[in-house]
Short mmCIF file of C-alpha atoms and ligand atoms in Angstrom, two decimals:
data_model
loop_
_atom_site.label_atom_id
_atom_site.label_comp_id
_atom_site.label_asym_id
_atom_site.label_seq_id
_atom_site.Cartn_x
_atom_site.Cartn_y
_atom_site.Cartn_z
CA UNK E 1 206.39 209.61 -38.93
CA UNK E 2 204.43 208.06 -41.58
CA UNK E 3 200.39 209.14 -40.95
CA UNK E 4 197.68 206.20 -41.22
CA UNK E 5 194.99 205.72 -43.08
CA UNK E 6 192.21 203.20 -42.83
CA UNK E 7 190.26 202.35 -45.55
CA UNK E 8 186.85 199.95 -45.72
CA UNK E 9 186.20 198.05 -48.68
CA UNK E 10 189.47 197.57 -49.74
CA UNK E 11 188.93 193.71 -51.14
CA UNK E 12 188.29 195.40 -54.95
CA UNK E 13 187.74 198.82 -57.04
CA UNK E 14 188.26 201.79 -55.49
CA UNK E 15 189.07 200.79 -52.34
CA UNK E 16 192.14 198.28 -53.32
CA UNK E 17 193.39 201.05 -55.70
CA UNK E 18 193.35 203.48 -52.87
CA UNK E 19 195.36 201.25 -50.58
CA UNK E 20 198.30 201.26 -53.63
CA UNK E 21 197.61 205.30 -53.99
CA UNK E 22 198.31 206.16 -50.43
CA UNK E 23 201.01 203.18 -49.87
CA UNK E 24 203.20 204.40 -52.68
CA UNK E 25 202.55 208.13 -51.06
CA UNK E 26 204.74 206.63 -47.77
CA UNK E 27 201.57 206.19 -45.79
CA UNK E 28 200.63 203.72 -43.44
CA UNK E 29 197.43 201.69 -44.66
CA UNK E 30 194.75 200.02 -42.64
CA UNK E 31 193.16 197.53 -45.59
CA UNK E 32 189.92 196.76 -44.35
CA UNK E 33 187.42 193.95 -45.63
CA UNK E 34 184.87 190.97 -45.12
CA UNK E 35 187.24 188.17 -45.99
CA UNK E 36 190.95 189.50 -45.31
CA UNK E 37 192.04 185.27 -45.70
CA UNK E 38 191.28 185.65 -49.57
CA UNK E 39 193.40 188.98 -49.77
CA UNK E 40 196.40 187.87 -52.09
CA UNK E 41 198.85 190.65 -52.53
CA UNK E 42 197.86 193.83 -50.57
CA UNK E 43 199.50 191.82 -46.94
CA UNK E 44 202.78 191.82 -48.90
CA UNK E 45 203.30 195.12 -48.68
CA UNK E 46 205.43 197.99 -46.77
CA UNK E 47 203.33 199.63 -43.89
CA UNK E 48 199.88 197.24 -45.25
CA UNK E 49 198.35 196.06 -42.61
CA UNK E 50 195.15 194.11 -44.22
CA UNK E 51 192.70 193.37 -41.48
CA UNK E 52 188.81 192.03 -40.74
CA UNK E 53 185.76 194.88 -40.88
CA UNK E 54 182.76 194.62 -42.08
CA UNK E 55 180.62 197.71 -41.92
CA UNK E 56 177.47 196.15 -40.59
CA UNK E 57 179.65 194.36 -37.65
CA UNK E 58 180.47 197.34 -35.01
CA UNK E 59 182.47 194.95 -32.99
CA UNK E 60 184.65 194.21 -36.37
CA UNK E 61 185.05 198.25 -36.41
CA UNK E 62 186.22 198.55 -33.19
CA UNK E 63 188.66 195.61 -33.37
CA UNK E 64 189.93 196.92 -36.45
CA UNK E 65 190.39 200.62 -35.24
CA UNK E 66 191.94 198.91 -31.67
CA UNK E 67 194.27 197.05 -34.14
CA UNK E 68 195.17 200.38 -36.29
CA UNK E 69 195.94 202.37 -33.07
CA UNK E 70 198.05 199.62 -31.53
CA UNK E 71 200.19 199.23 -34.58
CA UNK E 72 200.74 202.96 -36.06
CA UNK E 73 199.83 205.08 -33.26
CA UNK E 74 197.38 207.38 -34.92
CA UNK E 75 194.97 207.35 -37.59
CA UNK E 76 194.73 210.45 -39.82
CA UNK E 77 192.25 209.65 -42.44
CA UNK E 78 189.34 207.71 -43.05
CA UNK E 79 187.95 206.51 -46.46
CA UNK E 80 184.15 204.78 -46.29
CA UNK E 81 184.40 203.51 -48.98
CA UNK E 82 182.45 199.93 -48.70
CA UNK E 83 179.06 199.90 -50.61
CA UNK E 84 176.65 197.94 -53.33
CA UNK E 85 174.03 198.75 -55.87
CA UNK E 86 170.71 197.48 -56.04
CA UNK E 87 168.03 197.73 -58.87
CA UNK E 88 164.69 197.31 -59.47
CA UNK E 89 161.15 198.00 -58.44
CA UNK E 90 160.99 199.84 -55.09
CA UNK E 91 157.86 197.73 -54.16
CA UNK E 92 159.76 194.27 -54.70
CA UNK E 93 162.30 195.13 -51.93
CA UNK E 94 162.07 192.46 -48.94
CA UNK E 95 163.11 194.08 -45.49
CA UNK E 96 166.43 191.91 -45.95
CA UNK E 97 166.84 193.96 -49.49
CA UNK E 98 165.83 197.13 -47.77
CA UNK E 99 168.31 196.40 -44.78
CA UNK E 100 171.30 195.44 -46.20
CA UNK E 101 171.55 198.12 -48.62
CA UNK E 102 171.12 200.69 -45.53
CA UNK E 103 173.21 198.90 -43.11
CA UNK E 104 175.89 198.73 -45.87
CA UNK E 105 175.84 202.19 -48.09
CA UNK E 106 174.37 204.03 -45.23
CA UNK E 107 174.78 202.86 -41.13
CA UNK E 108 178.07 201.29 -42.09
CA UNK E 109 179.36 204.79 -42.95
CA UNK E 110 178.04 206.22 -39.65
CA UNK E 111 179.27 203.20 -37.77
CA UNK E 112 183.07 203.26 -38.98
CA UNK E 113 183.35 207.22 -38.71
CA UNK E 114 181.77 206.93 -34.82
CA UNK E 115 184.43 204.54 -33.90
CA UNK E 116 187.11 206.86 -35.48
CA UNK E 117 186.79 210.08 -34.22
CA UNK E 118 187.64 209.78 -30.71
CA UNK E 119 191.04 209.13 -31.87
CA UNK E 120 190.99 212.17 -34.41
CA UNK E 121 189.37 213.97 -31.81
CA UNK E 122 192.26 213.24 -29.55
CA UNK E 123 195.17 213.95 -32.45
CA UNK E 124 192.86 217.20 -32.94
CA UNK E 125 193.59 216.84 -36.62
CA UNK E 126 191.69 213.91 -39.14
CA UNK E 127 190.23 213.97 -42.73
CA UNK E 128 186.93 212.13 -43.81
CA UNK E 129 186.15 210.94 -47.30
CA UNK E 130 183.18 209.17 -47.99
CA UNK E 131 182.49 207.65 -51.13
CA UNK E 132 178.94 208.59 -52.45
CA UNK E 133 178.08 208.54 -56.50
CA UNK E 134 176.58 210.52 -58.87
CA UNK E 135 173.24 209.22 -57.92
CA UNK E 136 174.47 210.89 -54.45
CA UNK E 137 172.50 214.07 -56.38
CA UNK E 138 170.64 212.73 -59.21
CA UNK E 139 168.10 210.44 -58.85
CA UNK E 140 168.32 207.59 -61.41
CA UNK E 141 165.00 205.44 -61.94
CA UNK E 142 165.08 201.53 -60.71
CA UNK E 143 168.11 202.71 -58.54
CA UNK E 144 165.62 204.07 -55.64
CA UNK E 145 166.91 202.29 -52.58
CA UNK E 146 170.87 202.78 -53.73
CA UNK E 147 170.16 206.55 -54.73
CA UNK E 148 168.30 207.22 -51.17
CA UNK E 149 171.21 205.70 -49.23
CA UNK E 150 174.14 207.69 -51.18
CA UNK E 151 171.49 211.31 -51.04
CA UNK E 152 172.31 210.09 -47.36
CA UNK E 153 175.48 209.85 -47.02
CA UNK E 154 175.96 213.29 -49.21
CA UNK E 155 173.54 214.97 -45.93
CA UNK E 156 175.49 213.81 -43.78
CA UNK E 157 178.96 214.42 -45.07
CA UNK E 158 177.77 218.11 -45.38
CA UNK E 159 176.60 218.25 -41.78
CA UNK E 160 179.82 216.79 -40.22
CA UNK E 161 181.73 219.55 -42.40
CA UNK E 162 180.51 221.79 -40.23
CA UNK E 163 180.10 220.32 -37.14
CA UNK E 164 184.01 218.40 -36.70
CA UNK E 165 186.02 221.40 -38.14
CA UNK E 166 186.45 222.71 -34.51
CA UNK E 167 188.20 219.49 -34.06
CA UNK E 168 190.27 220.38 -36.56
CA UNK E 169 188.96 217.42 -38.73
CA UNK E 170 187.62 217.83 -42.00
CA UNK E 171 185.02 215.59 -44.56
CA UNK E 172 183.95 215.74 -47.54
CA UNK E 173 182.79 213.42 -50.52
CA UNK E 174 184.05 212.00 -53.59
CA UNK E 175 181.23 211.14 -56.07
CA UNK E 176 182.06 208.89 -59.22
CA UNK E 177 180.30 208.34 -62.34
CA UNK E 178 180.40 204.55 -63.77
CA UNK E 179 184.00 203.41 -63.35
CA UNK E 180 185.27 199.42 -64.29
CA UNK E 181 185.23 198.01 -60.85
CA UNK E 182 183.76 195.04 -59.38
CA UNK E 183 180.40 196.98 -58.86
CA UNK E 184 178.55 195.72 -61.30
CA UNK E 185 179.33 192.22 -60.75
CA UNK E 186 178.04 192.69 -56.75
CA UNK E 187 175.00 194.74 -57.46
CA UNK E 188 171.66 193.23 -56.45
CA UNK E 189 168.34 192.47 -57.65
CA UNK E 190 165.41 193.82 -55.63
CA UNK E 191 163.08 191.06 -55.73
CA UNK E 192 162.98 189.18 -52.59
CA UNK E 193 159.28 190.12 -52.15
CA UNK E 194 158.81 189.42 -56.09
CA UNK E 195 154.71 190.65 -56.91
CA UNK E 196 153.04 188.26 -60.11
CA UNK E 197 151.76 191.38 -61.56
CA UNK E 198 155.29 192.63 -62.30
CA UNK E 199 156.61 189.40 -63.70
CA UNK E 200 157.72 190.03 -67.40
CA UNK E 201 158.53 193.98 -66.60
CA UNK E 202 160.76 192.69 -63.67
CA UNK E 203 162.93 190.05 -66.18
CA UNK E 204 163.18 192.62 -68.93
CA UNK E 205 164.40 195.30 -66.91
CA UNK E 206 166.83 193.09 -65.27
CA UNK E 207 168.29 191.84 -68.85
CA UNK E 208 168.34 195.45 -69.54
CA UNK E 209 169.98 196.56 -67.14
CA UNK E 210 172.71 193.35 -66.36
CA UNK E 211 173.57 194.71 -70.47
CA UNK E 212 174.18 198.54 -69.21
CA UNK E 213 176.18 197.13 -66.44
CA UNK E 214 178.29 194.91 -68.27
CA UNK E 215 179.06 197.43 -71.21
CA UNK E 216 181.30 200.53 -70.97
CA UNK E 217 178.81 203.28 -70.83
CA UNK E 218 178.17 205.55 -74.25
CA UNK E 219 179.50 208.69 -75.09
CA UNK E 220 182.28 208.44 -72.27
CA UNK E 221 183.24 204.68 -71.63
CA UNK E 222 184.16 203.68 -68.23
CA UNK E 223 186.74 205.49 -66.08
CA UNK E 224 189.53 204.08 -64.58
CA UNK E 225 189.62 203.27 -60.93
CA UNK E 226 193.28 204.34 -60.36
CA UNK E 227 191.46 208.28 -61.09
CA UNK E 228 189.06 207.83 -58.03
CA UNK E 229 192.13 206.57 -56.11
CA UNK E 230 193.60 209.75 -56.51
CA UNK E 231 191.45 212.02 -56.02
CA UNK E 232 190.55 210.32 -52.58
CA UNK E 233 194.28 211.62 -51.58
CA UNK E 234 194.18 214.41 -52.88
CA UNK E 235 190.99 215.04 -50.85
CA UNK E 236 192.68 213.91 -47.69
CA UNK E 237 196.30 215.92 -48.73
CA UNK E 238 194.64 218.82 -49.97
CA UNK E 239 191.82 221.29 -49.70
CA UNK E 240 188.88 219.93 -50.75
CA UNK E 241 185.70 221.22 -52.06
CA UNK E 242 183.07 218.89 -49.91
CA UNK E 243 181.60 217.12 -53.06
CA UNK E 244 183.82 216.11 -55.46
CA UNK E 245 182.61 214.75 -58.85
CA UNK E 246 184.73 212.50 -60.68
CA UNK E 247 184.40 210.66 -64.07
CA UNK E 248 182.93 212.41 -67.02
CA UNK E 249 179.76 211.29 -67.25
CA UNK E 250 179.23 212.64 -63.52
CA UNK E 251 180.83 216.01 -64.84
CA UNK E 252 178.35 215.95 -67.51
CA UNK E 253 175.36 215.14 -65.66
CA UNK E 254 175.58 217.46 -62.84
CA UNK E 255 176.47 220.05 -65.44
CA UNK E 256 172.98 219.17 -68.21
CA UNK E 257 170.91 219.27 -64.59
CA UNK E 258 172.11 222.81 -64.02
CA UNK E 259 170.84 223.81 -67.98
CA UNK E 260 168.23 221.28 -68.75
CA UNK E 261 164.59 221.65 -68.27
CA UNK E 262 163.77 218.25 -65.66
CA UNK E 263 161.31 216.78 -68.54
CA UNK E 264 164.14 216.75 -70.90
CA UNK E 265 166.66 214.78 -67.97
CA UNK E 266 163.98 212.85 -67.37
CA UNK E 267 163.85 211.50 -71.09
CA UNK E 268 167.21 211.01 -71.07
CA UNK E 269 167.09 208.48 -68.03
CA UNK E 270 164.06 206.86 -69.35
CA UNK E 271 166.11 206.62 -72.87
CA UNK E 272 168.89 204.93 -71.28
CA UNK E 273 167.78 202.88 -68.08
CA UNK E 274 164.42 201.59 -69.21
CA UNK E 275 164.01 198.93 -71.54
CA UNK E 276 162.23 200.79 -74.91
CA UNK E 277 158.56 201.35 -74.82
CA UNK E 278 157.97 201.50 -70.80
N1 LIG K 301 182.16 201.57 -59.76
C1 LIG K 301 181.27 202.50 -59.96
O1 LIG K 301 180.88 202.74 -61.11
C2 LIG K 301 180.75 203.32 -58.80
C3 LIG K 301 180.08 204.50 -59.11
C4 LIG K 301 179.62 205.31 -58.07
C5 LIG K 301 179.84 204.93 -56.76
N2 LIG K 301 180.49 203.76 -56.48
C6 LIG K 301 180.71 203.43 -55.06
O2 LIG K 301 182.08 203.14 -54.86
C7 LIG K 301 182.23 202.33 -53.71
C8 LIG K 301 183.19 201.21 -54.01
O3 LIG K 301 182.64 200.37 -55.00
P1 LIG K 301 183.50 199.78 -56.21
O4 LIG K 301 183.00 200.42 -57.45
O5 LIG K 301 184.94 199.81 -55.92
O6 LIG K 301 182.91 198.28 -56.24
P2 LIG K 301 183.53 196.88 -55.76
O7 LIG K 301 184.73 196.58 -56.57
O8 LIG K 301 182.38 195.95 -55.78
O9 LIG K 301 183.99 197.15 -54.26
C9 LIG K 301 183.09 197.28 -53.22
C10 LIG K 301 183.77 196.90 -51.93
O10 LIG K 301 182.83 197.06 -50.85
C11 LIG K 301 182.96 195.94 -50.02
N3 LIG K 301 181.80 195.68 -49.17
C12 LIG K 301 180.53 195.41 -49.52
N4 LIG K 301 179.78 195.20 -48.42
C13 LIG K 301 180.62 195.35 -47.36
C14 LIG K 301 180.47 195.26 -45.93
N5 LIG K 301 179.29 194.94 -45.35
N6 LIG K 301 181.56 195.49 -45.15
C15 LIG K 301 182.75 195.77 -45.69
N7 LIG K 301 182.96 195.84 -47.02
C16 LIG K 301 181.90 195.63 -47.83
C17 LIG K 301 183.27 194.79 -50.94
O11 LIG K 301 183.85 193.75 -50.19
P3 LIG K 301 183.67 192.18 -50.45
O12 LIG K 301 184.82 191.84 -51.32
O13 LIG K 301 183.74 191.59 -49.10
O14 LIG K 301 182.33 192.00 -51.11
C18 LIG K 301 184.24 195.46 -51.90
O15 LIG K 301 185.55 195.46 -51.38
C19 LIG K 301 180.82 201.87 -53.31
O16 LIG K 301 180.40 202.62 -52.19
C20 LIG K 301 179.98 202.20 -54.54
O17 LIG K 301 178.64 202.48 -54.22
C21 LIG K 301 180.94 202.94 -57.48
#
């Protein structure tokens, strides 16, 4: 019997390229996303089943885990995957801003792994993998709201480590680096309560930063989606460490923060976020 995976934010990146990892692999796959009407190809394949959740919806969750059950009988793994940036000053975050990127990078996670594991509870077997960042452990300036809700999900992966292995269900994180997605293309501006006193500052970090976003990141480039994909299975097939850096600008970083006096990491993210001279 094939085992079933379900996996939320499947529309694009990571999460598409982790449908094709573990359908190739002979699994079932639960394709999960906002708008499954524009989905174009993933519905045309073997044991694809490409269906409505949106993780700030819990009634969409539960449908959608209903639906998985009903159709392939279990459901082995779970990949939170779903998630957004945001940038820009803290203080020019509207609750909406504030809100969405909680209920998205942060609740949503909780939400979709709540309605799961009564059924891996049941199967007494089920893997986790949530998809944090490197700015799940470093904390990157302008990126305050995005970093806080993926230090989140890192605390919380940790805890239910512990705490579901005597259900015989294990989780753990995978933690990318900057990777040619569409990520930067759906990142936000934090600016719906937009102050006077930081107009100017606020449009030349934002033309700043739209540049980083749009250009393949120096020394390393971007990496390649298809690498995240596979380490995700690999996570669920495998034994997993429970954070799991991938791309090599996250290998790098986590590895100068081990060495590198904090004044000198600190340069280095004012010397490539910030516009010059702030
Ligand atoms: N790419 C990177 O460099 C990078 C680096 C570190 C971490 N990450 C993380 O990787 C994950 C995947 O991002 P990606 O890089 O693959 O970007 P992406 O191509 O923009 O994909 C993000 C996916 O999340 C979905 N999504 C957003 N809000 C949702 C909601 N409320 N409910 C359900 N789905 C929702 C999007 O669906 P729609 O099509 O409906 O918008 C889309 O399918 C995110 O958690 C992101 O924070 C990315």
């Amino acid at each position: 019997m094939p085992k079933t995976v379900l996996i939320t934010g499947a529309s694009s990146g990571f999460g598409y390229n982790t449908v094709l990892k573990f359908q190739r692999e002979g699994w079932n796959v639960v394709a999960t996303m906002r708008s499954p009407e524009k989905d174009q190809e993933l519905h045309k394949l073997d044991r694809v089943m490409v269906t409505r959740l949106d993780v700030k919806d819990r009634e969409s969750i539960k449908a959608a885990v209903a639906e998985t059950i009903e159709k392939f009988g279990s459901l082995d793994a779970l990949v939170n995957n779903a998630g957004y940036g945001v940038a820009g000053f803290l203080e020019e975050a509207s609750d909406e801003d504030i809100d969405n990127q909680i209920d998205t990078n942060l609740k949503g996670v909780i939400l979709v792994t709540q309605e799961v594991l009564p059924q891996m509870r049941k199967q007494k077997s089920g893997s986790i993998v949530n998809v944090t960042s490197v700015g799940g452990s470093i904390g990157l300036p302008m990126i305050a709201l995005y970093n806080a809700t993926k230090f989140a999900v890192e605390g919380l992966t940790e805890s239910l480590r512990i705490e579901l292995e005597q259900f015989g269900i294990s989780a753990c994180s995978v933690a990318p680096g900057a990777f040619k997605t569409g990520f930067g293309h759906n990142s936000n501006w934090l600016d719906g309560n937009a102050k006077p006193e930081l107009d100017g500052l606020r449009e030349s970090f934002q033309s700043h930063y739209s540049a980083i976003l749009a250009q393949p990141p120096k020394p390393f480039g971007f990496g390649d989606p298809k690498d995240v994909a596979d380490l995700i299975y690999n996570c669920v097939t495998g034994t997993p460490s429970h954070r799991n850096f991938i791309g090599k600008d996250a290998k790098m970083l986590t590895f100068l923060r081990r060495f590198l006096p904090q004044k000198a990491m600190d340069k280095m993210f004012k010397d490539s976020i910030l516009p010059k001279g702030w």
